[in-house]
Short mmCIF file of C-alpha atoms in Angstrom, two decimals:
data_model
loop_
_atom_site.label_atom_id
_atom_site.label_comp_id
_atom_site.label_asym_id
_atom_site.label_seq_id
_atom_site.Cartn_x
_atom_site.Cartn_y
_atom_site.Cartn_z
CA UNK A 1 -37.96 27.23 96.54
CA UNK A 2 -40.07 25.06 94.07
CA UNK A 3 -42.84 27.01 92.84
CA UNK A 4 -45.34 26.53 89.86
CA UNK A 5 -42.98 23.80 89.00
CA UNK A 6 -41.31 20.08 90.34
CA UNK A 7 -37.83 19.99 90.29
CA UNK A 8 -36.55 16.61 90.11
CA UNK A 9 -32.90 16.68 91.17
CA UNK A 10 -30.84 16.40 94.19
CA UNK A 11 -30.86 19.07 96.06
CA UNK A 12 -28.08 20.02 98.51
CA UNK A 13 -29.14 23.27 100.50
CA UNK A 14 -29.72 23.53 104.56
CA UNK A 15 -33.53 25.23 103.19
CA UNK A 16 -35.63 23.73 100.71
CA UNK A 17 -38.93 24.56 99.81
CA UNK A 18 -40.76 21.13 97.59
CA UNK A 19 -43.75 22.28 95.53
CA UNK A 20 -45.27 20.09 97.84
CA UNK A 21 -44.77 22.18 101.23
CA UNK A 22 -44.35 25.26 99.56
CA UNK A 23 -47.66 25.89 97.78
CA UNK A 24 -46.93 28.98 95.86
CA UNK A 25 -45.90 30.40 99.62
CA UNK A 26 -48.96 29.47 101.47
CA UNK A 27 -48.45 25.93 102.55
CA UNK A 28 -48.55 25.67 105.92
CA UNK A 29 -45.89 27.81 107.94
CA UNK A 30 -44.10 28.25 104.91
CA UNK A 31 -44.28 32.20 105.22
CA UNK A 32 -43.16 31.84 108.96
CA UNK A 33 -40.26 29.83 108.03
CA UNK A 34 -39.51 32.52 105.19
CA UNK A 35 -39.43 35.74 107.25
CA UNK A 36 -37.13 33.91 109.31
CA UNK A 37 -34.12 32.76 106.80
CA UNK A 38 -35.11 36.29 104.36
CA UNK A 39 -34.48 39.72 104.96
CA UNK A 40 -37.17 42.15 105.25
CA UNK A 41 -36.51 44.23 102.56
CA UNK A 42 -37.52 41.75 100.07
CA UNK A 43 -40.85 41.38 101.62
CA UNK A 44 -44.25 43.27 100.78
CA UNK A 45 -46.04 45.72 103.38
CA UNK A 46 -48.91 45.99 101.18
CA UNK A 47 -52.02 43.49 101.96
CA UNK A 48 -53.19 43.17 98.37
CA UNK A 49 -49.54 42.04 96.95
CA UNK A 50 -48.11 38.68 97.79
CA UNK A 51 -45.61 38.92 100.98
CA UNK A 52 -42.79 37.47 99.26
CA UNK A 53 -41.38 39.84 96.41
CA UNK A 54 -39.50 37.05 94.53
CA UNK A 55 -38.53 39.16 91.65
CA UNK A 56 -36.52 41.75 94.13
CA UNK A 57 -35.07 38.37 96.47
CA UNK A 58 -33.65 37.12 92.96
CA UNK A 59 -32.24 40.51 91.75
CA UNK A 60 -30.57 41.04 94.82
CA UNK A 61 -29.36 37.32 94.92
CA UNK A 62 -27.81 38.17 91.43
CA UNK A 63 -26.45 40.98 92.54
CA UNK A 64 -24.55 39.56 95.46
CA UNK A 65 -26.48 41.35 97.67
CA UNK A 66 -27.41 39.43 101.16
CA UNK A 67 -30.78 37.69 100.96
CA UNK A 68 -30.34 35.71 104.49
CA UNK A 69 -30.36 37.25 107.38
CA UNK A 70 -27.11 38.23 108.87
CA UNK A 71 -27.43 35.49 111.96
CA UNK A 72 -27.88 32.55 109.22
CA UNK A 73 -24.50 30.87 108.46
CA UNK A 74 -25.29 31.35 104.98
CA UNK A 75 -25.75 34.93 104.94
CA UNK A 76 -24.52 35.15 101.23
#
């Protein structure tokens, strides 16, 4: 997920987000395409706070905790 910033590397993943589809999370079906891959616990139910919680989706990535949902081959 590129966000605020460009990241100029390769990137190998099966989902990447380019600052330039991404847009901070509101480019066009971006949010779709993230409460698809993400579990739910990592999103917001309140309407005045961003729906992704990136701060808790990198915690529990740190953690080792299971960020994808269970039917994505990459649930890890």
């Amino acid at each position: 997920m590129e966000d605020e910033h460009c990241t100029i590397a390769t990137v190998e993943a099966d989902t990447h987000s380019d600052l330039d589809d991404h847009q901070q999370g509101y480019g066009d079906g971006v949010q779709e395409q993230q409460r698809e891959l993400l579990v739910d616990e990592v999103f917001s139910n309140e309407e005045d706070e961003e729906p992704l919680d990136r701060t808790l989706l990198y915690a529990l990535s740190r953690e080792g905790e299971p960020v994808f949902r269970a039917n994505d081959a990459n649930a890890r």
